[in-house]
Amino acid sequence: MAAPPAWWQTAVLYQIYPRSFCDRDGDGIGDLAGVRARLAYLRWLGVDGIWLSPIYRSPMADFGYDVSDHCAIDPVFGDLAGFDGLLGDVHDGGQRLLLDWVPNHTSDRHPWFVESRSSRASAKRDWYFWRDGRDGQGDAEPPNNWRAAFGGRAWTWDPTTAQWYLHLFLPEQPDLNWANPAVAEAMHGVLRFWLDRGVDGFRADVIHLIGKDAALPDQPPDLAEIDLVGVHDHPSAHPLLRGIRAVLDDYPGERVMVGEVNLGSPRLLAPYYGTGDELHMVFNFSLLWAPWDPLEWAARIAESEAALTPAGAWPVWVLSNHDTPRHRARYGGSEGRARVAATVLLTLRGTPFLYAGEELGLRDADVPAERRVDPGGRDGCRAPIPWDGSPGHGWPATPWLPWPPDATSTNAATLADDAGSILHLYRRLLAARRASAALHAGSWALLDAPPGVLAYERTAKDMGDRRRVWANFGDGAAECSADGRWTVQVDSSSPAADDHRVWDGHLAPASAVVLGPAG
Ligand code: GLC
């Protein structure tokens, strides 16, 4: 008999970008009190847990992904007492909380780096990567040809000690040297600090990058012009991940880590699960980068199944996050397509992650040049969540970024009042997923479908449960073979599926259905 699934395997998780979620203290930046105030909404929606993007003390060069104190809350978000209150409320509501953990780098203002850069003899010198210029060329030539993720080279010359330091992201984000056991121990201590407070786990930022070839060799000429993040796949990451996993496994309650491993192909992700002794889950961005084409989606889902299932690796699906234009915007802005995408995302095998606001069908804000603040050009998808139709949209002050389009009609309160809205579709899909063993735990198999349509079956044999999903990506109607008697559980374009009508094989343009066997 197979072991029952862990909580995070049957869960749907919801990413909150705290700056943009909900402001309570009136500075135009979201905060922990704001998250706390919206927990009732998240329970109503039906998500099982929250991943909070970084809330630690930070100079905000990369909006929190540059941490200067891992064990303090940045004052813009609140304080530790407020965090403990939030965590208590999350748990009281039967939900879970994951924090972002940024292991590859710190802020250049972190006391570790301040000490490291102060002298070549510093006890923390080797906590970061300090090197001479190539072939004795001092500040004229960096040690290797690596490029940084936001442009420019991955090295900055530091005149204090006349050496270069490595940063795969901004110069304000120096890379930690995980080959030094003291670094690993210190970062394990950070995990323990939050685990002791009761968090349920972590989302680990670009964690594949912590394994580096100690020789820091040049990238081959064909890769020399691209940044390392999407290609860096060094075996030394794996023993480090086993050490990290052991820290989590020391705690009761199925604490979990989902890793951001930015390597394109699912085949390259499977090793990061180890043999059940590394990451519990790894983000799979293959749909996030897929064009709006059902053949592409089918191929990518099948490829992920083939790469992950035999390895016992639990899949993770995501369509949007704080680094990428929102999927509705990517698919041309149509709400119908966003509804089809939601239906697929929430009926695949594996754990889906929602990005706050996708349940409202948000598109990216159009951010004028003078309001752009992100060094990576990602402001549009980080627009504030409009909570209601009033001019301030439920925010006590003008938010740090402009509103997404049509916030007067596209906001949480207005959509909650409309049973046919995309918000209610998400809610219905979440409920359908929770209620069906086939949807939250069953196997996945592709079905034959007419052009423009993606179709698959989910089966939980042990539980005698089956579901079928038919998703019409096209802008014309599609006629499908209903193949037996199936009733509509969820219809992406109408709430009237509640009456469980027998499906006739007809799919309206840009619409999807979730079917159950007719009684
Ligand atoms: C990850 C984060 C991104 C951040 C980068 C550096 O990709 O998702 O927002 O800028 O890592 O920490």
Short mmCIF file of C-alpha atoms and ligand atoms in Angstrom, two decimals:
data_model
loop_
_atom_site.label_atom_id
_atom_site.label_comp_id
_atom_site.label_asym_id
_atom_site.label_seq_id
_atom_site.Cartn_x
_atom_site.Cartn_y
_atom_site.Cartn_z
CA MET A 1 0.00 0.00 0.00
CA ALA A 2 1.49 3.34 -1.04
CA ALA A 3 2.20 5.87 1.72
CA PRO A 4 -0.50 8.56 1.98
CA PRO A 5 0.48 11.77 0.19
CA ALA A 6 2.23 14.49 2.19
CA TRP A 7 0.25 17.69 2.81
CA TRP A 8 2.23 19.57 0.19
CA GLN A 9 1.38 17.01 -2.48
CA THR A 10 -2.35 17.59 -2.22
CA ALA A 11 -1.99 21.33 -1.58
CA VAL A 12 -2.41 24.35 -3.81
CA LEU A 13 -0.01 27.11 -2.76
CA TYR A 14 -0.39 30.83 -3.26
CA GLN A 15 2.54 33.20 -3.76
CA ILE A 16 2.31 36.60 -2.12
CA TYR A 17 4.65 39.37 -3.18
CA PRO A 18 4.29 41.29 0.10
CA ARG A 19 5.07 44.78 -1.23
CA SER A 20 2.13 44.54 -3.60
CA PHE A 21 -0.46 42.56 -1.67
CA CYS A 22 -2.12 44.73 0.96
CA ASP A 23 -1.02 47.86 2.82
CA ARG A 24 -2.18 48.45 6.38
CA ASP A 25 0.24 51.07 7.73
CA GLY A 26 -0.41 53.57 4.94
CA ASP A 27 3.00 53.89 3.28
CA GLY A 28 1.84 52.56 -0.10
CA ILE A 29 3.81 49.32 0.40
CA GLY A 30 2.13 46.08 1.40
CA ASP A 31 3.00 44.65 4.81
CA LEU A 32 2.50 41.66 7.12
CA ALA A 33 -0.53 43.25 8.77
CA GLY A 34 -2.02 43.47 5.28
CA VAL A 35 -1.43 39.79 4.62
CA ARG A 36 -3.02 39.01 7.97
CA ALA A 37 -6.04 41.12 7.08
CA ARG A 38 -6.59 39.11 3.88
CA LEU A 39 -6.30 35.61 5.32
CA ALA A 40 -10.09 35.29 5.39
CA TYR A 41 -10.12 35.96 1.63
CA LEU A 42 -7.50 33.25 1.07
CA ARG A 43 -9.48 30.77 3.15
CA TRP A 44 -12.63 31.64 1.19
CA LEU A 45 -10.69 31.12 -2.05
CA GLY A 46 -9.57 27.72 -0.79
CA VAL A 47 -5.77 27.70 -1.07
CA ASP A 48 -3.89 25.48 1.37
CA GLY A 49 -0.86 27.59 2.01
CA ILE A 50 1.09 30.74 1.28
CA TRP A 51 4.61 31.37 0.05
CA LEU A 52 5.76 34.84 1.07
CA SER A 53 8.45 36.46 -1.08
CA PRO A 54 11.24 37.89 1.15
CA ILE A 55 10.25 39.91 4.21
CA TYR A 56 13.72 40.12 5.78
CA ARG A 57 15.68 43.27 6.51
CA SER A 58 17.03 44.46 3.19
CA PRO A 59 18.34 47.57 1.43
CA MET A 60 15.87 46.54 -1.34
CA ALA A 61 18.31 46.74 -4.26
CA ASP A 62 16.46 43.62 -5.51
CA PHE A 63 13.34 44.24 -3.38
CA GLY A 64 14.23 41.80 -0.61
CA TYR A 65 16.28 39.25 -2.54
CA ASP A 66 19.27 41.12 -1.10
CA VAL A 67 19.06 40.15 2.57
CA SER A 68 21.06 42.11 5.17
CA ASP A 69 19.65 40.30 8.21
CA HIS A 70 18.08 36.86 7.76
CA CYS A 71 16.54 36.85 11.22
CA ALA A 72 14.82 40.24 11.24
CA ILE A 73 11.74 41.53 9.44
CA ASP A 74 12.29 44.63 7.34
CA PRO A 75 10.53 47.56 9.07
CA VAL A 76 8.60 48.27 5.86
CA PHE A 77 6.80 44.94 6.40
CA GLY A 78 6.48 44.92 10.21
CA ASP A 79 8.35 43.13 12.97
CA LEU A 80 8.86 39.68 14.46
CA ALA A 81 5.87 39.98 16.77
CA GLY A 82 3.71 40.79 13.75
CA PHE A 83 5.19 37.82 11.92
CA ASP A 84 4.42 35.47 14.81
CA GLY A 85 0.87 36.79 14.88
CA LEU A 86 0.49 36.18 11.16
CA LEU A 87 1.88 32.65 11.42
CA GLY A 88 -0.48 31.90 14.32
CA ASP A 89 -3.46 33.13 12.32
CA VAL A 90 -2.41 31.13 9.25
CA HIS A 91 -2.20 27.98 11.35
CA ASP A 92 -5.45 28.69 13.17
CA GLY A 93 -7.13 28.84 9.77
CA GLY A 94 -5.73 25.41 8.86
CA GLN A 95 -3.28 26.81 6.30
CA ARG A 96 0.53 26.68 6.01
CA LEU A 97 3.22 29.28 5.54
CA LEU A 98 6.42 29.01 3.51
CA LEU A 99 9.10 31.70 3.62
CA ASP A 100 11.48 32.60 0.83
CA TRP A 101 15.07 31.65 1.67
CA VAL A 102 17.86 33.21 -0.36
CA PRO A 103 20.88 30.92 -0.06
CA ASN A 104 23.02 31.91 -3.03
CA HIS A 105 23.84 35.47 -2.02
CA THR A 106 23.36 38.12 0.63
CA SER A 107 23.16 41.89 0.49
CA ASP A 108 26.49 43.70 0.31
CA ARG A 109 25.33 45.34 3.58
CA HIS A 110 25.04 42.02 5.38
CA PRO A 111 27.49 42.01 8.34
CA TRP A 112 29.09 38.85 6.87
CA PHE A 113 30.01 40.66 3.67
CA VAL A 114 30.98 43.88 5.44
CA GLU A 115 33.45 41.85 7.46
CA SER A 116 34.58 39.79 4.47
CA ARG A 117 35.41 42.84 2.37
CA SER A 118 37.22 44.67 5.21
CA SER A 119 40.52 42.81 4.88
CA ARG A 120 42.12 39.92 3.03
CA ALA A 121 42.85 38.50 6.49
CA SER A 122 39.20 38.65 7.63
CA ALA A 123 37.88 35.45 9.22
CA LYS A 124 34.94 35.73 6.80
CA ARG A 125 37.07 36.42 3.70
CA ASP A 126 36.37 32.95 2.34
CA TRP A 127 32.60 33.23 2.96
CA TYR A 128 32.38 34.97 -0.43
CA PHE A 129 34.37 34.63 -3.67
CA TRP A 130 37.35 36.99 -3.77
CA ARG A 131 39.82 36.69 -6.63
CA ASP A 132 42.68 38.59 -8.29
CA GLY A 133 42.24 39.85 -11.83
CA ARG A 134 42.93 37.38 -14.62
CA ASP A 135 46.65 36.75 -15.22
CA GLY A 136 47.76 39.42 -12.77
CA GLN A 137 45.79 42.15 -14.58
CA GLY A 138 44.38 43.61 -11.35
CA ASP A 139 41.31 45.78 -11.89
CA ALA A 140 41.76 45.67 -15.69
CA GLU A 141 40.37 42.16 -16.23
CA PRO A 142 37.97 40.14 -14.04
CA PRO A 143 38.89 36.57 -13.04
CA ASN A 144 36.56 34.90 -15.55
CA ASN A 145 34.02 35.66 -18.28
CA TRP A 146 30.82 35.13 -16.24
CA ARG A 147 27.88 37.47 -16.88
CA ALA A 148 25.45 38.68 -14.19
CA ALA A 149 21.71 38.07 -14.45
CA PHE A 150 20.69 41.72 -14.70
CA GLY A 151 23.40 42.58 -17.22
CA GLY A 152 27.12 43.28 -17.09
CA ARG A 153 29.81 41.07 -15.72
CA ALA A 154 29.43 38.96 -12.60
CA TRP A 155 32.45 40.56 -10.87
CA THR A 156 32.98 43.87 -9.11
CA TRP A 157 36.38 45.29 -8.23
CA ASP A 158 36.72 46.32 -4.60
CA PRO A 159 39.50 48.84 -4.07
CA THR A 160 39.67 48.32 -0.27
CA THR A 161 41.47 45.02 -0.66
CA ALA A 162 42.26 45.25 -4.41
CA GLN A 163 40.36 42.11 -5.44
CA TRP A 164 37.22 41.21 -7.37
CA TYR A 165 34.13 39.66 -5.77
CA LEU A 166 31.57 37.44 -7.50
CA HIS A 167 27.86 38.28 -7.88
CA LEU A 168 25.63 36.34 -10.26
CA PHE A 169 22.98 39.04 -9.77
CA LEU A 170 23.51 42.70 -8.79
CA PRO A 171 26.82 43.98 -7.35
CA GLU A 172 24.72 44.51 -4.20
CA GLN A 173 24.18 40.71 -4.06
CA PRO A 174 27.57 39.04 -3.51
CA ASP A 175 27.57 35.23 -3.85
CA LEU A 176 28.12 33.13 -0.73
CA ASN A 177 30.78 30.42 -0.90
CA TRP A 178 28.94 27.25 0.11
CA ALA A 179 32.14 25.21 -0.21
CA ASN A 180 33.08 26.74 3.14
CA PRO A 181 31.35 24.59 5.80
CA ALA A 182 30.95 27.64 8.05
CA VAL A 183 28.69 29.21 5.40
CA ALA A 184 26.56 26.08 5.17
CA GLU A 185 26.29 25.95 8.96
CA ALA A 186 25.33 29.62 9.21
CA MET A 187 22.65 29.25 6.54
CA HIS A 188 21.34 26.09 8.23
CA GLY A 189 21.08 28.22 11.35
CA VAL A 190 18.82 30.63 9.43
CA LEU A 191 16.53 27.74 8.50
CA ARG A 192 16.43 26.59 12.13
CA PHE A 193 15.60 30.10 13.34
CA TRP A 194 12.39 30.09 11.27
CA LEU A 195 11.61 26.39 11.72
CA ASP A 196 11.80 26.91 15.48
CA ARG A 197 9.23 29.71 15.08
CA GLY A 198 6.95 27.23 13.36
CA VAL A 199 7.12 27.93 9.61
CA ASP A 200 6.06 25.01 7.43
CA GLY A 201 8.89 25.33 4.96
CA PHE A 202 10.69 27.42 2.40
CA ARG A 203 10.86 28.41 -1.21
CA ALA A 204 14.59 28.37 -1.93
CA ASP A 205 15.75 31.08 -4.32
CA VAL A 206 17.96 30.02 -7.30
CA ILE A 207 19.23 27.16 -5.19
CA HIS A 208 21.00 25.34 -8.02
CA LEU A 209 23.58 28.13 -7.98
CA ILE A 210 24.99 27.21 -4.56
CA GLY A 211 27.05 24.40 -6.14
CA LYS A 212 30.02 25.89 -7.95
CA ASP A 213 33.16 24.51 -9.54
CA ALA A 214 35.86 25.75 -7.14
CA ALA A 215 38.07 26.66 -10.10
CA LEU A 216 35.40 29.11 -11.36
CA PRO A 217 36.28 28.25 -14.98
CA ASP A 218 35.33 30.45 -17.95
CA GLN A 219 32.04 29.62 -19.61
CA PRO A 220 32.53 28.05 -23.04
CA PRO A 221 32.57 30.65 -25.86
CA ASP A 222 29.05 29.78 -27.08
CA LEU A 223 27.63 30.62 -23.61
CA ALA A 224 29.96 33.48 -22.80
CA GLU A 225 27.39 36.19 -23.54
CA ILE A 226 24.52 34.78 -21.48
CA ASP A 227 24.15 34.94 -17.74
CA LEU A 228 24.88 31.79 -15.76
CA VAL A 229 21.56 31.37 -14.00
CA GLY A 230 19.87 29.20 -16.62
CA VAL A 231 22.82 26.92 -17.36
CA HIS A 232 24.68 26.49 -14.09
CA ASP A 233 24.24 22.86 -13.05
CA HIS A 234 27.23 21.77 -10.97
CA PRO A 235 27.22 18.41 -9.13
CA SER A 236 28.52 19.98 -5.92
CA ALA A 237 25.00 21.36 -5.31
CA HIS A 238 23.72 17.88 -4.44
CA PRO A 239 25.63 17.11 -1.22
CA LEU A 240 24.77 20.64 -0.09
CA LEU A 241 21.08 19.97 -0.77
CA ARG A 242 21.27 16.75 1.25
CA GLY A 243 22.67 18.75 4.16
CA ILE A 244 19.84 21.26 3.87
CA ARG A 245 17.23 18.50 3.68
CA ALA A 246 18.63 16.93 6.85
CA VAL A 247 17.97 20.19 8.68
CA LEU A 248 14.30 20.10 7.65
CA ASP A 249 13.94 16.40 8.38
CA ASP A 250 15.00 17.02 11.99
CA TYR A 251 11.70 18.79 12.55
CA PRO A 252 8.29 17.19 12.97
CA GLY A 253 5.35 18.07 10.75
CA GLU A 254 6.49 17.49 7.16
CA ARG A 255 8.43 20.73 6.72
CA VAL A 256 8.99 21.27 3.04
CA MET A 257 11.35 22.98 0.61
CA VAL A 258 10.48 23.91 -2.95
CA GLY A 259 13.47 25.01 -4.95
CA GLU A 260 13.81 27.46 -7.79
CA VAL A 261 16.12 25.64 -10.19
CA ASN A 262 16.16 27.70 -13.32
CA LEU A 263 17.24 25.01 -15.78
CA GLY A 264 14.93 24.83 -18.77
CA SER A 265 14.27 21.13 -19.21
CA PRO A 266 12.40 18.93 -16.67
CA ARG A 267 15.05 16.27 -17.37
CA LEU A 268 17.58 18.58 -15.70
CA LEU A 269 15.28 19.18 -12.71
CA ALA A 270 14.82 15.54 -11.65
CA PRO A 271 18.31 15.19 -10.09
CA TYR A 272 17.52 18.04 -7.69
CA TYR A 273 15.03 15.78 -5.90
CA GLY A 274 17.89 13.36 -5.16
CA THR A 275 16.57 10.01 -4.02
CA GLY A 276 13.96 11.69 -1.86
CA ASP A 277 16.79 13.28 0.12
CA GLU A 278 17.22 16.67 -1.59
CA LEU A 279 14.44 19.12 -2.53
CA HIS A 280 10.85 18.00 -1.91
CA MET A 281 9.70 19.94 -4.94
CA VAL A 282 11.32 21.85 -7.78
CA PHE A 283 9.54 24.56 -9.77
CA ASN A 284 8.96 23.43 -13.31
CA PHE A 285 8.76 26.50 -15.53
CA SER A 286 8.14 24.59 -18.76
CA LEU A 287 4.51 25.78 -19.01
CA LEU A 288 5.42 29.26 -17.82
CA TRP A 289 7.54 29.58 -20.97
CA ALA A 290 5.17 27.71 -23.31
CA PRO A 291 3.37 29.54 -26.12
CA TRP A 292 -0.46 29.36 -26.24
CA ASP A 293 -0.56 26.12 -28.22
CA PRO A 294 -2.16 22.89 -26.94
CA LEU A 295 0.36 20.71 -28.78
CA GLU A 296 3.18 22.49 -26.97
CA TRP A 297 1.40 22.14 -23.65
CA ALA A 298 0.72 18.45 -24.24
CA ALA A 299 4.34 17.85 -25.21
CA ARG A 300 5.70 19.72 -22.22
CA ILE A 301 3.37 18.06 -19.71
CA ALA A 302 4.19 14.64 -21.17
CA GLU A 303 7.91 15.44 -21.10
CA SER A 304 7.65 16.46 -17.44
CA GLU A 305 5.71 13.32 -16.56
CA ALA A 306 8.33 11.19 -18.33
CA ALA A 307 11.24 12.96 -16.62
CA LEU A 308 9.81 13.17 -13.11
CA THR A 309 7.45 10.25 -12.50
CA PRO A 310 9.99 7.40 -12.87
CA ALA A 311 12.34 9.32 -10.54
CA GLY A 312 9.59 9.53 -7.88
CA ALA A 313 9.83 13.31 -8.22
CA TRP A 314 6.66 15.23 -7.39
CA PRO A 315 5.86 17.82 -10.10
CA VAL A 316 5.20 21.51 -9.50
CA TRP A 317 3.28 23.70 -11.93
CA VAL A 318 3.34 27.44 -12.21
CA LEU A 319 2.13 29.90 -14.84
CA SER A 320 3.02 33.24 -13.24
CA ASN A 321 5.31 34.71 -10.62
CA HIS A 322 7.02 37.96 -9.66
CA ASP A 323 9.74 37.56 -12.29
CA THR A 324 7.69 37.11 -15.45
CA PRO A 325 4.85 38.93 -17.24
CA ARG A 326 1.53 37.53 -15.98
CA HIS A 327 0.21 34.63 -18.04
CA ARG A 328 -2.98 36.42 -19.04
CA ALA A 329 -0.81 39.18 -20.49
CA ARG A 330 1.43 36.61 -22.19
CA TYR A 331 -1.56 34.89 -23.81
CA GLY A 332 -2.74 38.11 -25.43
CA GLY A 333 -4.94 39.44 -22.62
CA SER A 334 -8.05 37.32 -23.23
CA GLU A 335 -9.97 36.32 -20.11
CA GLY A 336 -11.22 33.18 -21.86
CA ARG A 337 -7.65 31.98 -22.28
CA ALA A 338 -6.84 32.84 -18.67
CA ARG A 339 -9.83 30.68 -17.63
CA VAL A 340 -8.67 27.76 -19.77
CA ALA A 341 -5.14 28.12 -18.35
CA ALA A 342 -6.51 28.08 -14.78
CA THR A 343 -8.52 24.93 -15.52
CA VAL A 344 -5.43 23.12 -16.79
CA LEU A 345 -3.11 24.43 -14.06
CA LEU A 346 -5.47 23.23 -11.32
CA THR A 347 -6.11 19.78 -12.82
CA LEU A 348 -2.58 18.59 -13.53
CA ARG A 349 -0.74 15.98 -11.49
CA GLY A 350 1.50 17.80 -9.03
CA THR A 351 1.40 20.87 -6.81
CA PRO A 352 0.20 24.10 -8.45
CA PHE A 353 1.48 27.48 -7.30
CA LEU A 354 -0.77 30.46 -7.93
CA TYR A 355 0.63 33.98 -8.10
CA ALA A 356 -1.48 36.47 -6.13
CA GLY A 357 -3.88 38.25 -8.46
CA GLU A 358 -4.06 35.59 -11.15
CA GLU A 359 -7.38 34.53 -9.61
CA LEU A 360 -8.61 38.03 -10.48
CA GLY A 361 -7.41 37.62 -14.05
CA LEU A 362 -4.94 40.48 -13.58
CA ARG A 363 -2.77 41.66 -16.42
CA ASP A 364 0.51 43.52 -16.03
CA ALA A 365 0.47 47.22 -15.24
CA ASP A 366 1.73 49.54 -17.88
CA VAL A 367 4.52 51.21 -15.89
CA PRO A 368 5.71 54.55 -17.29
CA ALA A 369 9.47 55.03 -17.48
CA GLU A 370 9.59 57.44 -14.54
CA ARG A 371 7.93 54.89 -12.22
CA ARG A 372 10.09 51.89 -13.13
CA VAL A 373 12.11 50.73 -10.17
CA ASP A 374 13.20 47.13 -10.75
CA PRO A 375 16.71 46.51 -12.09
CA GLY A 376 15.35 43.43 -13.88
CA GLY A 377 12.44 45.22 -15.62
CA ARG A 378 9.79 43.19 -13.75
CA ASP A 379 7.59 45.97 -12.39
CA GLY A 380 4.51 45.18 -14.53
CA CYS A 381 3.72 41.84 -12.90
CA ARG A 382 4.32 43.32 -9.44
CA ALA A 383 1.49 45.85 -9.67
CA PRO A 384 -0.58 46.17 -6.45
CA ILE A 385 -3.64 43.99 -5.91
CA PRO A 386 -6.84 46.05 -6.31
CA TRP A 387 -9.12 45.00 -3.45
CA ASP A 388 -12.21 46.99 -4.40
CA GLY A 389 -13.64 49.36 -7.00
CA SER A 390 -13.08 52.60 -5.02
CA PRO A 391 -10.44 55.04 -6.36
CA GLY A 392 -7.89 53.79 -3.78
CA HIS A 393 -8.84 50.13 -4.42
CA GLY A 394 -8.65 49.35 -0.70
CA TRP A 395 -5.16 50.84 -0.28
CA PRO A 396 -4.82 53.65 2.30
CA ALA A 397 -2.16 55.48 0.22
CA THR A 398 -0.96 55.58 -3.38
CA PRO A 399 0.88 52.28 -3.94
CA TRP A 400 4.53 52.04 -4.91
CA LEU A 401 3.63 50.87 -8.45
CA PRO A 402 0.71 51.78 -10.77
CA TRP A 403 -2.51 49.75 -10.81
CA PRO A 404 -3.05 46.91 -13.25
CA PRO A 405 -5.51 47.66 -16.10
CA ASP A 406 -9.25 48.07 -15.43
CA ALA A 407 -8.88 47.95 -11.63
CA THR A 408 -12.31 49.58 -11.22
CA SER A 409 -13.96 46.40 -12.50
CA THR A 410 -11.11 43.92 -12.08
CA ASN A 411 -10.77 43.81 -8.30
CA ALA A 412 -11.44 41.31 -5.53
CA ALA A 413 -14.68 42.80 -4.15
CA THR A 414 -16.37 43.30 -7.53
CA LEU A 415 -15.44 39.81 -8.73
CA ALA A 416 -16.48 38.20 -5.45
CA ASP A 417 -19.98 39.62 -6.05
CA ASP A 418 -20.21 37.99 -9.47
CA ALA A 419 -20.77 34.22 -9.42
CA GLY A 420 -19.66 34.01 -13.06
CA SER A 421 -16.32 35.77 -12.52
CA ILE A 422 -12.87 34.25 -13.01
CA LEU A 423 -12.38 34.56 -9.24
CA HIS A 424 -15.32 32.20 -8.67
CA LEU A 425 -13.92 29.87 -11.36
CA TYR A 426 -10.66 29.57 -9.37
CA ARG A 427 -12.70 28.91 -6.25
CA ARG A 428 -14.76 26.22 -8.00
CA LEU A 429 -11.64 24.60 -9.46
CA LEU A 430 -9.94 24.56 -6.05
CA ALA A 431 -13.02 22.96 -4.51
CA ALA A 432 -13.28 20.39 -7.32
CA ARG A 433 -9.61 19.53 -6.91
CA ARG A 434 -9.93 19.11 -3.16
CA ALA A 435 -12.98 16.89 -3.52
CA SER A 436 -11.49 14.51 -6.10
CA ALA A 437 -8.70 12.02 -5.36
CA ALA A 438 -8.18 11.68 -9.12
CA LEU A 439 -7.47 15.41 -9.40
CA HIS A 440 -5.23 15.83 -6.40
CA ALA A 441 -3.42 12.50 -6.46
CA GLY A 442 -4.27 10.49 -9.58
CA SER A 443 -2.16 9.56 -12.58
CA TRP A 444 -2.20 11.63 -15.77
CA ALA A 445 -2.70 10.40 -19.34
CA LEU A 446 -3.16 12.31 -22.57
CA LEU A 447 -6.36 11.73 -24.60
CA ASP A 448 -6.82 12.11 -28.35
CA ALA A 449 -8.41 15.45 -29.14
CA PRO A 450 -9.34 17.51 -32.18
CA PRO A 451 -7.02 20.31 -33.34
CA GLY A 452 -6.83 23.18 -30.89
CA VAL A 453 -7.89 21.05 -27.91
CA LEU A 454 -5.84 19.61 -25.05
CA ALA A 455 -7.49 16.63 -23.31
CA TYR A 456 -6.36 14.30 -20.57
CA GLU A 457 -7.62 11.88 -17.98
CA ARG A 458 -6.77 11.75 -14.29
CA THR A 459 -7.26 8.43 -12.52
CA ALA A 460 -6.99 7.37 -8.87
CA LYS A 461 -7.49 3.62 -9.28
CA ASP A 462 -7.38 2.82 -5.53
CA MET A 463 -10.17 5.30 -4.89
CA GLY A 464 -12.17 4.40 -8.00
CA ASP A 465 -12.08 8.04 -9.06
CA ARG A 466 -11.68 9.45 -12.57
CA ARG A 467 -11.81 12.91 -14.14
CA ARG A 468 -11.37 14.16 -17.67
CA VAL A 469 -10.33 17.63 -18.74
CA TRP A 470 -11.02 19.10 -22.17
CA ALA A 471 -9.48 22.48 -22.89
CA ASN A 472 -10.14 24.41 -26.09
CA PHE A 473 -7.19 26.73 -26.75
CA GLY A 474 -8.70 27.87 -30.04
CA ASP A 475 -10.86 30.90 -30.80
CA GLY A 476 -13.49 28.77 -32.58
CA ALA A 477 -15.88 26.19 -31.11
CA ALA A 478 -14.68 22.55 -31.02
CA GLU A 479 -16.65 19.31 -31.24
CA CYS A 480 -15.05 16.47 -29.30
CA SER A 481 -15.97 12.83 -28.90
CA ALA A 482 -17.60 12.66 -25.48
CA ASP A 483 -16.69 8.94 -25.39
CA GLY A 484 -19.18 7.68 -22.84
CA ARG A 485 -21.41 9.49 -20.38
CA TRP A 486 -19.64 12.24 -18.50
CA THR A 487 -21.09 15.06 -16.45
CA VAL A 488 -19.67 18.56 -16.28
CA GLN A 489 -18.18 19.31 -12.86
CA VAL A 490 -16.66 22.66 -13.76
CA ASP A 491 -17.23 24.72 -16.90
CA SER A 492 -14.68 27.53 -17.33
CA SER A 493 -17.13 29.79 -19.12
CA SER A 494 -20.22 29.33 -16.98
CA PRO A 495 -21.09 28.63 -13.35
CA ALA A 496 -24.11 26.61 -14.51
CA ALA A 497 -22.09 23.38 -14.39
CA ASP A 498 -23.41 23.11 -10.85
CA ASP A 499 -26.37 21.20 -12.28
CA HIS A 500 -23.95 18.48 -13.50
CA ARG A 501 -25.31 18.35 -17.04
CA VAL A 502 -24.25 15.45 -19.26
CA TRP A 503 -21.51 16.64 -21.61
CA ASP A 504 -22.33 16.62 -25.31
CA GLY A 505 -18.75 17.07 -26.53
CA HIS A 506 -19.23 20.73 -27.45
CA LEU A 507 -16.61 23.25 -26.34
CA ALA A 508 -17.22 26.97 -26.82
CA PRO A 509 -14.27 29.06 -28.07
CA ALA A 510 -11.53 29.42 -25.42
CA SER A 511 -13.31 27.28 -22.85
CA ALA A 512 -12.61 24.17 -20.80
CA VAL A 513 -14.54 21.57 -18.83
CA VAL A 514 -13.71 19.22 -15.99
CA LEU A 515 -15.79 16.05 -16.26
CA GLY A 516 -16.70 13.23 -13.91
CA PRO A 517 -18.26 9.89 -14.86
CA ALA A 518 -22.05 10.07 -15.06
CA GLY A 519 -23.58 8.31 -12.06
C1 GLC B 1 15.18 34.64 -8.13
C2 GLC B 1 14.04 35.53 -7.70
C3 GLC B 1 14.24 36.88 -8.30
C4 GLC B 1 15.54 37.46 -7.79
C5 GLC B 1 16.71 36.52 -8.06
C6 GLC B 1 17.90 36.89 -7.25
O1 GLC B 1 15.17 34.38 -9.48
O2 GLC B 1 12.82 34.94 -8.03
O3 GLC B 1 13.18 37.76 -8.02
O4 GLC B 1 15.79 38.70 -8.41
O5 GLC B 1 16.40 35.19 -7.72
O6 GLC B 1 17.70 36.62 -5.89
#
